[in-house]
mmCIF file of C-alpha atoms in Angstrom:
data_model
loop_
_atom_site.group_PDB
_atom_site.id
_atom_site.type_symbol
_atom_site.label_atom_id
_atom_site.label_comp_id
_atom_site.label_asym_id
_atom_site.label_seq_id
_atom_site.Cartn_x
_atom_site.Cartn_y
_atom_site.Cartn_z
ATOM 1 C CA MET F 1 44.151 -123.986 163.655
ATOM 2 C CA MET F 2 46.079 -121.561 165.714
ATOM 3 C CA LYS F 3 48.862 -123.595 166.859
ATOM 4 C CA LYS F 4 49.284 -125.068 163.551
ATOM 5 C CA LEU F 5 49.605 -121.713 161.985
ATOM 6 C CA ILE F 6 52.580 -120.935 164.527
ATOM 7 C CA TYR F 7 54.231 -124.690 163.647
ATOM 8 C CA ASP F 8 54.054 -124.104 160.006
ATOM 9 C CA SER F 9 55.375 -120.553 160.291
ATOM 10 C CA ALA F 10 58.409 -121.533 162.098
ATOM 11 C CA LEU F 11 59.301 -124.574 160.192
ATOM 12 C CA LEU F 12 59.378 -122.011 157.371
ATOM 13 C CA LEU F 13 61.605 -119.332 159.229
ATOM 14 C CA LEU F 14 63.669 -122.640 160.156
ATOM 15 C CA GLY F 15 63.671 -123.817 156.705
ATOM 16 C CA CYS F 16 64.828 -120.148 155.488
ATOM 17 C CA LEU F 17 67.342 -119.716 157.981
ATOM 18 C CA LEU F 18 68.662 -123.442 157.493
ATOM 19 C CA TRP F 19 68.836 -122.518 153.446
ATOM 20 C CA THR F 20 70.761 -119.041 153.823
ATOM 21 C CA GLY F 21 73.209 -120.664 155.975
ATOM 22 C CA CYS F 22 73.945 -123.309 153.613
ATOM 23 C CA ASN F 23 74.510 -121.198 150.502
ATOM 24 C CA ASN F 24 76.323 -118.222 152.494
ATOM 25 C CA ASP F 25 79.356 -118.770 150.278
ATOM 26 C CA GLU F 26 76.949 -118.566 147.196
ATOM 27 C CA ASP F 27 75.169 -115.435 147.916
ATOM 28 C CA LEU F 28 78.591 -113.474 149.665
ATOM 29 C CA THR F 29 79.231 -110.565 147.792
ATOM 30 C CA VAL F 30 82.593 -110.915 146.192
ATOM 31 C CA TYR F 31 84.252 -106.888 146.555
ATOM 32 C CA SER F 32 86.619 -105.739 143.306
ATOM 33 C CA THR F 33 88.581 -102.947 142.710
ATOM 34 C CA GLU F 34 89.800 -103.965 139.886
ATOM 35 C CA GLY F 35 88.545 -102.090 136.504
ATOM 36 C CA ALA F 36 89.479 -98.456 136.713
ATOM 37 C CA LYS F 37 89.885 -97.578 133.493
ATOM 38 C CA THR F 38 91.450 -93.845 134.065
ATOM 39 C CA GLU F 39 94.958 -93.033 135.275
ATOM 40 C CA LEU F 40 92.892 -90.652 137.897
ATOM 41 C CA GLY F 41 90.530 -93.176 138.989
ATOM 42 C CA GLN F 42 93.234 -96.021 139.169
ATOM 43 C CA LYS F 43 95.656 -93.385 141.873
ATOM 44 C CA ILE F 44 92.439 -93.572 143.587
ATOM 45 C CA ILE F 45 92.026 -97.007 144.322
ATOM 46 C CA ALA F 46 95.439 -97.421 144.603
ATOM 47 C CA GLY F 47 96.437 -94.623 146.964
ATOM 48 C CA SER F 48 93.585 -94.561 148.933
ATOM 49 C CA ASP F 49 94.644 -96.628 152.068
ATOM 50 C CA GLY F 50 91.833 -99.102 151.414
ATOM 51 C CA TYR F 51 88.988 -95.944 151.089
ATOM 52 C CA VAL F 52 87.786 -98.082 148.104
ATOM 53 C CA GLY F 53 85.697 -101.130 148.901
ATOM 54 C CA GLN F 54 84.501 -101.465 145.450
ATOM 55 C CA TYR F 55 84.824 -99.904 142.350
ATOM 56 C CA PHE F 56 81.782 -99.372 139.908
ATOM 57 C CA SER F 57 82.757 -96.541 136.978
ATOM 58 C CA ASP F 58 85.006 -93.823 136.071
ATOM 59 C CA THR F 59 85.203 -91.754 133.606
ATOM 60 C CA THR F 60 87.617 -89.059 132.607
ATOM 61 C CA TYR F 61 87.375 -86.301 130.377
ATOM 62 C CA THR F 62 89.930 -83.332 128.989
ATOM 63 C CA LEU F 63 88.263 -79.786 129.778
ATOM 64 C CA ALA F 64 91.008 -78.280 128.165
ATOM 65 C CA PRO F 65 94.876 -78.632 127.775
ATOM 66 C CA GLY F 66 96.166 -78.623 131.638
ATOM 67 C CA VAL F 67 92.591 -79.652 133.089
ATOM 68 C CA LYS F 68 90.910 -82.622 133.410
ATOM 69 C CA ALA F 69 87.832 -84.186 134.907
ATOM 70 C CA LEU F 70 86.757 -87.107 137.010
ATOM 71 C CA GLU F 71 83.641 -88.951 137.435
ATOM 72 C CA MET F 72 83.611 -92.042 140.134
ATOM 73 C CA GLU F 73 81.071 -94.376 141.285
ATOM 74 C CA ILE F 74 82.555 -96.404 144.186
ATOM 75 C CA LEU F 75 81.233 -98.381 147.373
ATOM 76 C CA SER F 76 83.766 -97.345 150.420
ATOM 77 C CA ALA F 77 85.206 -99.804 152.359
ATOM 78 C CA THR F 78 82.314 -99.131 154.855
ATOM 79 C CA GLY F 79 79.695 -99.788 152.367
ATOM 80 C CA MET F 80 78.468 -96.850 151.522
ATOM 81 C CA ALA F 81 77.785 -95.554 147.457
ATOM 82 C CA VAL F 82 79.667 -92.202 146.507
ATOM 83 C CA LYS F 83 79.877 -90.381 143.480
ATOM 84 C CA MET F 84 82.831 -88.375 143.517
ATOM 85 C CA PHE F 85 83.833 -85.330 140.852
ATOM 86 C CA VAL F 86 87.650 -84.605 140.775
ATOM 87 C CA LEU F 87 89.089 -81.880 138.592
ATOM 88 C CA GLU F 88 92.939 -81.622 137.635
ATOM 89 C CA VAL F 89 94.563 -78.643 137.230
ATOM 90 C CA ASP F 90 97.899 -77.857 136.130
ATOM 91 C CA LEU F 91 98.553 -74.077 136.664
ATOM 92 C CA LYS F 92 102.538 -74.997 134.700
ATOM 93 C CA ASP F 93 100.119 -74.240 131.906
ATOM 94 C CA THR F 94 100.665 -70.577 130.551
ATOM 95 C CA HIS F 95 96.914 -70.085 129.608
ATOM 96 C CA LEU F 96 95.170 -71.467 132.743
ATOM 97 C CA THR F 97 94.330 -69.501 136.042
ATOM 98 C CA MET F 98 92.553 -70.304 138.656
ATOM 99 C CA LYS F 99 89.900 -66.932 140.191
ATOM 100 C CA ALA F 100 88.100 -65.983 142.783
ATOM 101 C CA SER F 101 84.273 -65.462 141.175
ATOM 102 C CA SER F 102 81.834 -63.208 143.053
ATOM 103 C CA PRO F 103 77.904 -62.813 142.300
ATOM 104 C CA LYS F 104 77.706 -60.906 139.292
ATOM 105 C CA ASP F 105 81.314 -60.376 139.265
ATOM 106 C CA GLU F 106 80.981 -57.174 141.217
ATOM 107 C CA GLY F 107 83.351 -58.197 144.175
ATOM 108 C CA LYS F 108 81.034 -56.771 146.734
ATOM 109 C CA LEU F 109 80.513 -58.769 150.247
ATOM 110 C CA LYS F 110 77.389 -59.988 151.639
ATOM 111 C CA THR F 111 75.843 -60.868 148.401
ATOM 112 C CA LYS F 112 74.956 -64.396 147.284
ATOM 113 C CA GLN F 113 73.917 -65.890 143.846
ATOM 114 C CA GLN F 114 74.406 -69.426 142.279
ATOM 115 C CA MET F 115 77.388 -70.920 140.604
ATOM 116 C CA THR F 116 76.344 -70.723 137.390
ATOM 117 C CA LEU F 117 75.183 -67.318 137.217
ATOM 118 C CA GLN F 118 78.419 -66.263 138.754
ATOM 119 C CA ALA F 119 80.142 -68.439 136.121
ATOM 120 C CA LEU F 120 78.634 -66.767 133.181
ATOM 121 C CA ALA F 121 78.856 -63.297 134.740
ATOM 122 C CA HIS F 122 82.796 -63.652 134.959
ATOM 123 C CA ASP F 123 83.047 -65.295 131.422
ATOM 124 C CA LYS F 124 84.115 -63.616 128.097
ATOM 125 C CA GLN F 125 86.948 -63.721 125.562
ATOM 126 C CA GLY F 126 90.127 -64.058 126.887
ATOM 127 C CA SER F 127 88.996 -64.809 130.234
ATOM 128 C CA ARG F 128 86.710 -68.060 129.858
ATOM 129 C CA VAL F 129 85.163 -70.408 132.467
ATOM 130 C CA LEU F 130 86.436 -73.889 131.954
ATOM 131 C CA ALA F 131 85.046 -75.208 135.161
ATOM 132 C CA ALA F 132 83.452 -73.978 138.649
ATOM 133 C CA VAL F 133 82.889 -75.183 141.966
ATOM 134 C CA ASN F 134 81.971 -72.983 145.084
ATOM 135 C CA GLY F 135 84.026 -71.712 147.921
ATOM 136 C CA ASP F 136 83.945 -70.430 151.399
ATOM 137 C CA PHE F 137 81.634 -71.037 153.775
ATOM 138 C CA PHE F 138 79.157 -67.850 155.018
ATOM 139 C CA ALA F 139 76.918 -65.917 156.676
ATOM 140 C CA THR F 140 73.508 -65.781 155.910
ATOM 141 C CA ASP F 141 73.741 -62.347 154.784
ATOM 142 C CA GLY F 142 76.542 -63.286 152.367
ATOM 143 C CA THR F 143 79.498 -62.583 153.927
ATOM 144 C CA PRO F 144 82.319 -64.983 153.764
ATOM 145 C CA GLN F 145 83.985 -66.569 157.104
ATOM 146 C CA GLY F 146 87.656 -66.594 155.628
ATOM 147 C CA ILE F 147 89.872 -64.295 153.832
ATOM 148 C CA TYR F 148 88.485 -63.423 150.189
ATOM 149 C CA TYR F 149 90.647 -61.557 147.418
ATOM 150 C CA ARG F 150 90.097 -60.896 143.974
ATOM 151 C CA ASN F 151 92.040 -59.991 141.119
ATOM 152 C CA GLY F 152 94.559 -58.541 143.618
ATOM 153 C CA VAL F 153 92.284 -56.951 145.460
ATOM 154 C CA CYS F 154 91.763 -57.630 149.174
ATOM 155 C CA LEU F 155 87.913 -57.960 149.563
ATOM 156 C CA LYS F 156 87.986 -58.782 153.572
ATOM 157 C CA ASN F 157 91.068 -60.082 155.488
ATOM 158 C CA THR F 158 89.695 -61.420 158.713
ATOM 159 C CA MET F 159 89.120 -64.671 159.640
ATOM 160 C CA THR F 160 86.344 -65.892 161.944
ATOM 161 C CA ASP F 161 88.038 -68.225 163.875
ATOM 162 C CA ASN F 162 91.760 -69.964 163.733
ATOM 163 C CA VAL F 163 89.795 -73.144 162.080
ATOM 164 C CA CYS F 164 89.657 -71.229 159.171
ATOM 165 C CA THR F 165 91.833 -72.088 156.109
ATOM 166 C CA PHE F 166 92.639 -70.837 152.864
ATOM 167 C CA PHE F 167 93.165 -71.657 149.214
ATOM 168 C CA ALA F 168 95.424 -68.638 147.352
ATOM 169 C CA VAL F 169 96.653 -67.952 143.902
ATOM 170 C CA THR F 170 99.993 -65.916 144.340
ATOM 171 C CA LYS F 171 100.815 -63.048 141.912
ATOM 172 C CA GLY F 172 103.377 -65.414 140.636
ATOM 173 C CA LYS F 173 100.727 -67.627 139.904
ATOM 174 C CA LYS F 174 101.877 -70.265 142.709
ATOM 175 C CA ALA F 175 98.479 -72.371 144.313
ATOM 176 C CA VAL F 176 98.810 -72.296 147.839
ATOM 177 C CA ILE F 177 97.220 -74.053 151.205
ATOM 178 C CA GLY F 178 97.295 -72.006 154.521
ATOM 179 C CA SER F 179 96.078 -72.163 157.673
ATOM 180 C CA TYR F 180 94.864 -69.371 160.250
ATOM 181 C CA ASP F 181 98.517 -68.913 161.113
ATOM 182 C CA ASP F 182 100.142 -68.596 157.559
ATOM 183 C CA TYR F 183 97.935 -65.445 156.585
ATOM 184 C CA ASP F 184 100.954 -62.685 157.336
ATOM 185 C CA THR F 185 103.136 -65.066 155.283
ATOM 186 C CA TYR F 186 101.310 -64.858 152.070
ATOM 187 C CA LYS F 187 99.031 -61.816 152.332
ATOM 188 C CA ASP F 188 101.241 -59.006 150.159
ATOM 189 C CA GLU F 189 101.548 -61.810 147.627
ATOM 190 C CA ILE F 190 97.971 -62.673 147.323
ATOM 191 C CA GLN F 191 96.159 -62.463 143.964
ATOM 192 C CA GLU F 192 93.229 -64.830 144.434
ATOM 193 C CA ALA F 193 91.466 -66.326 147.512
ATOM 194 C CA VAL F 194 89.111 -68.188 148.924
ATOM 195 C CA GLY F 195 88.621 -69.074 152.776
ATOM 196 C CA GLY F 196 88.028 -72.625 153.820
ATOM 197 C CA ARG F 197 87.994 -74.734 157.097
ATOM 198 C CA VAL F 198 89.218 -77.785 158.226
ATOM 199 C CA ARG F 199 92.667 -78.539 157.353
ATOM 200 C CA LEU F 200 92.483 -82.131 155.511
ATOM 201 C CA MET F 201 96.387 -82.670 154.608
ATOM 202 C CA THR F 202 99.449 -80.471 155.585
ATOM 203 C CA ASN F 203 103.056 -81.357 154.495
ATOM 204 C CA GLY F 204 102.080 -84.529 152.943
ATOM 205 C CA ASN F 205 100.294 -86.139 156.085
ATOM 206 C CA VAL F 206 96.760 -86.946 155.898
ATOM 207 C CA LEU F 207 95.502 -85.393 159.298
ATOM 208 C CA PRO F 208 93.578 -86.966 162.050
ATOM 209 C CA GLN F 209 89.904 -85.878 162.380
ATOM 210 C CA THR F 210 87.364 -85.671 165.143
ATOM 211 C CA SER F 211 84.487 -85.623 162.914
ATOM 212 C CA THR F 212 83.428 -88.815 161.226
ATOM 213 C CA ALA F 213 79.991 -87.163 159.838
ATOM 214 C CA LEU F 214 79.119 -88.207 155.964
ATOM 215 C CA GLU F 215 78.197 -84.893 154.367
ATOM 216 C CA PRO F 216 78.260 -83.681 150.777
ATOM 217 C CA ARG F 217 81.117 -82.151 150.670
ATOM 218 C CA THR F 218 84.110 -79.965 148.439
ATOM 219 C CA ALA F 219 87.763 -79.676 149.041
ATOM 220 C CA ILE F 220 90.723 -78.607 147.528
ATOM 221 C CA GLY F 221 94.645 -79.890 147.549
ATOM 222 C CA VAL F 222 97.778 -78.528 145.902
ATOM 223 C CA THR F 223 100.621 -80.637 144.913
ATOM 224 C CA ASP F 224 104.291 -79.594 144.992
ATOM 225 C CA ASN F 225 104.563 -79.096 140.987
ATOM 226 C CA ASN F 226 101.377 -76.676 141.407
ATOM 227 C CA VAL F 227 98.737 -78.574 140.303
ATOM 228 C CA VAL F 228 95.640 -78.336 142.158
ATOM 229 C CA TYR F 229 93.098 -81.066 143.049
ATOM 230 C CA ILE F 230 89.046 -80.259 143.519
ATOM 231 C CA LEU F 231 87.258 -82.977 144.788
ATOM 232 C CA VAL F 232 83.046 -82.495 145.306
ATOM 233 C CA ALA F 233 81.143 -85.998 146.814
ATOM 234 C CA ASP F 234 77.487 -85.961 146.912
ATOM 235 C CA GLY F 235 75.638 -86.860 149.783
ATOM 236 C CA ARG F 236 72.846 -87.539 151.795
ATOM 237 C CA ASN F 237 70.806 -89.537 149.449
ATOM 238 C CA PHE F 238 71.252 -93.289 150.249
ATOM 239 C CA TRP F 239 71.260 -95.154 146.888
ATOM 240 C CA TYR F 240 72.833 -92.437 144.891
ATOM 241 C CA SER F 241 75.990 -90.865 146.851
ATOM 242 C CA ASN F 242 76.287 -90.675 151.034
ATOM 243 C CA GLY F 243 78.939 -87.730 151.283
ATOM 244 C CA MET F 244 82.572 -88.384 152.258
ATOM 245 C CA ARG F 245 84.165 -87.920 155.828
ATOM 246 C CA TYR F 246 87.118 -85.566 156.850
ATOM 247 C CA ALA F 247 89.782 -88.526 156.645
ATOM 248 C CA GLU F 248 88.239 -89.854 153.517
ATOM 249 C CA MET F 249 88.669 -87.013 151.952
ATOM 250 C CA GLY F 250 92.477 -86.512 152.967
ATOM 251 C CA ALA F 251 93.072 -90.099 151.852
ATOM 252 C CA VAL F 252 91.705 -89.443 148.270
ATOM 253 C CA MET F 253 93.571 -86.060 147.777
ATOM 254 C CA LYS F 254 97.309 -87.555 148.667
ATOM 255 C CA ALA F 255 96.339 -90.594 146.645
ATOM 256 C CA LEU F 256 96.011 -87.937 143.732
ATOM 257 C CA GLY F 257 99.364 -86.370 145.013
ATOM 258 C CA ALA F 258 98.292 -83.125 147.012
ATOM 259 C CA LYS F 259 100.466 -82.242 149.671
ATOM 260 C CA ASP F 260 98.239 -79.698 151.302
ATOM 261 C CA ALA F 261 94.533 -79.809 151.035
ATOM 262 C CA ILE F 262 91.534 -78.296 152.967
ATOM 263 C CA ASN F 263 88.114 -78.331 153.279
ATOM 264 C CA LEU F 264 85.654 -75.858 151.531
ATOM 265 C CA ASP F 265 81.928 -75.213 152.433
ATOM 266 C CA GLY F 266 79.768 -78.320 151.107
ATOM 267 C CA GLY F 267 76.044 -80.105 152.026
ATOM 268 C CA GLY F 268 73.798 -77.804 149.342
ATOM 269 C CA SER F 269 76.367 -75.565 148.652
ATOM 270 C CA SER F 270 78.764 -78.066 147.032
ATOM 271 C CA THR F 271 78.506 -77.564 143.262
ATOM 272 C CA PHE F 272 80.825 -78.980 140.298
ATOM 273 C CA ILE F 273 80.401 -77.088 136.826
ATOM 274 C CA ILE F 274 81.916 -77.775 133.871
ATOM 275 C CA ARG F 275 81.823 -75.808 130.034
ATOM 276 C CA SER F 276 80.263 -78.272 127.899
ATOM 277 C CA LYS F 277 80.431 -76.001 124.814
ATOM 278 C CA ALA F 278 83.075 -74.316 123.473
ATOM 279 C CA GLY F 279 81.067 -71.146 122.493
ATOM 280 C CA PHE F 280 78.879 -68.701 124.631
ATOM 281 C CA GLU F 281 75.603 -70.184 124.317
ATOM 282 C CA GLU F 282 73.448 -69.268 127.516
ATOM 283 C CA ASP F 283 73.300 -72.939 128.521
ATOM 284 C CA ARG F 284 77.096 -73.421 127.798
ATOM 285 C CA PHE F 285 77.735 -74.515 131.645
ATOM 286 C CA ALA F 286 76.378 -77.963 132.964
ATOM 287 C CA ILE F 287 76.015 -78.991 136.795
ATOM 288 C CA ARG F 288 77.760 -82.209 136.722
ATOM 289 C CA ASN F 289 76.954 -83.235 140.097
ATOM 290 C CA TRP F 290 73.489 -83.406 142.301
ATOM 291 C CA PRO F 291 73.385 -80.401 145.047
ATOM 292 C CA TYR F 292 71.595 -81.595 147.875
ATOM 293 C CA ASP F 293 68.748 -78.510 147.934
ATOM 294 C CA ASN F 294 65.441 -79.506 146.537
ATOM 295 C CA GLY F 295 66.500 -82.158 145.040
ATOM 296 C CA GLY F 296 69.424 -80.817 142.569
ATOM 297 C CA VAL F 297 68.391 -77.149 142.929
ATOM 298 C CA GLU F 298 71.934 -74.891 143.034
ATOM 299 C CA ARG F 299 72.317 -72.601 146.137
ATOM 300 C CA ALA F 300 72.824 -69.454 146.246
ATOM 301 C CA VAL F 301 76.767 -69.070 147.829
ATOM 302 C CA ALA F 302 78.662 -65.992 148.603
ATOM 303 C CA ASN F 303 81.813 -67.184 146.299
ATOM 304 C CA GLY F 304 83.466 -69.812 144.431
ATOM 305 C CA LEU F 305 86.378 -70.624 142.143
ATOM 306 C CA LEU F 306 86.655 -70.728 138.681
ATOM 307 C CA VAL F 307 89.029 -72.538 136.196
ATOM 308 C CA VAL F 308 90.109 -69.783 133.837
ATOM 309 C CA THR F 309 91.999 -69.844 130.612
ATOM 310 C CA ASP F 310 92.713 -67.056 128.107
ATOM 311 C CA ASN F 311 92.407 -69.027 124.899
#
């Protein structure tokens, strides 16, 4: 009886293998990058050096003149599910600017607060927050690793090491990205700034990276004509989104048109918030991504970036 059972099992296994082999062409998944509906989605597919393996969906919506948001679902070329969120902010619009946020809008170091609450604390008539993302890496006490400027005031002018980078808006409302060695060039002109870490792009070139880790990430890039792109990718959730590698974020930033780009804090800090109601209702901000901590709970962070309109 045992020999017959083994024999029957072997025949069944052989039959399955033969069936799979014979039907291989029929069962082969054909990946497609066709069909992106929006201009931003089409740019990412066409210009990210083969990063997109299969396109699923993309949606773009306008938060205000000069501010667009993209939500996009893909499989990467390596077969990883990715959900990404993009902000396009045209700082040539006279009504728009970007500001460094702080917990309770107090401009203090060694403190942390969730980005939704930081946005609420700043939001007011004449300085309405349209969107918000997390900013710099920070120590457990809330001290950011890089430089930190708010409302033209320097809150921190030191960096942890020479891997530190920064995003700044100058007093002339020019968006700039700098590395550790660039700080002295810009320090007297900075109006708003938060720090970052790994440089993803410089002078239009995607930089090679030693780390290939897939993580939830936040990145920011700037173009020659003063447009800012912010990219958030959810991660650590296999079926939903696995995150992105540094090089992949650089490729997407290049596709969007950025000349320079850096990585901001990621992991459970990565947060993508939009204004979902025009008025000042208590629930006027919506978290569009899925922060990693505790199944979607916002992490308290040291600072962030706000997209602000004076309308």
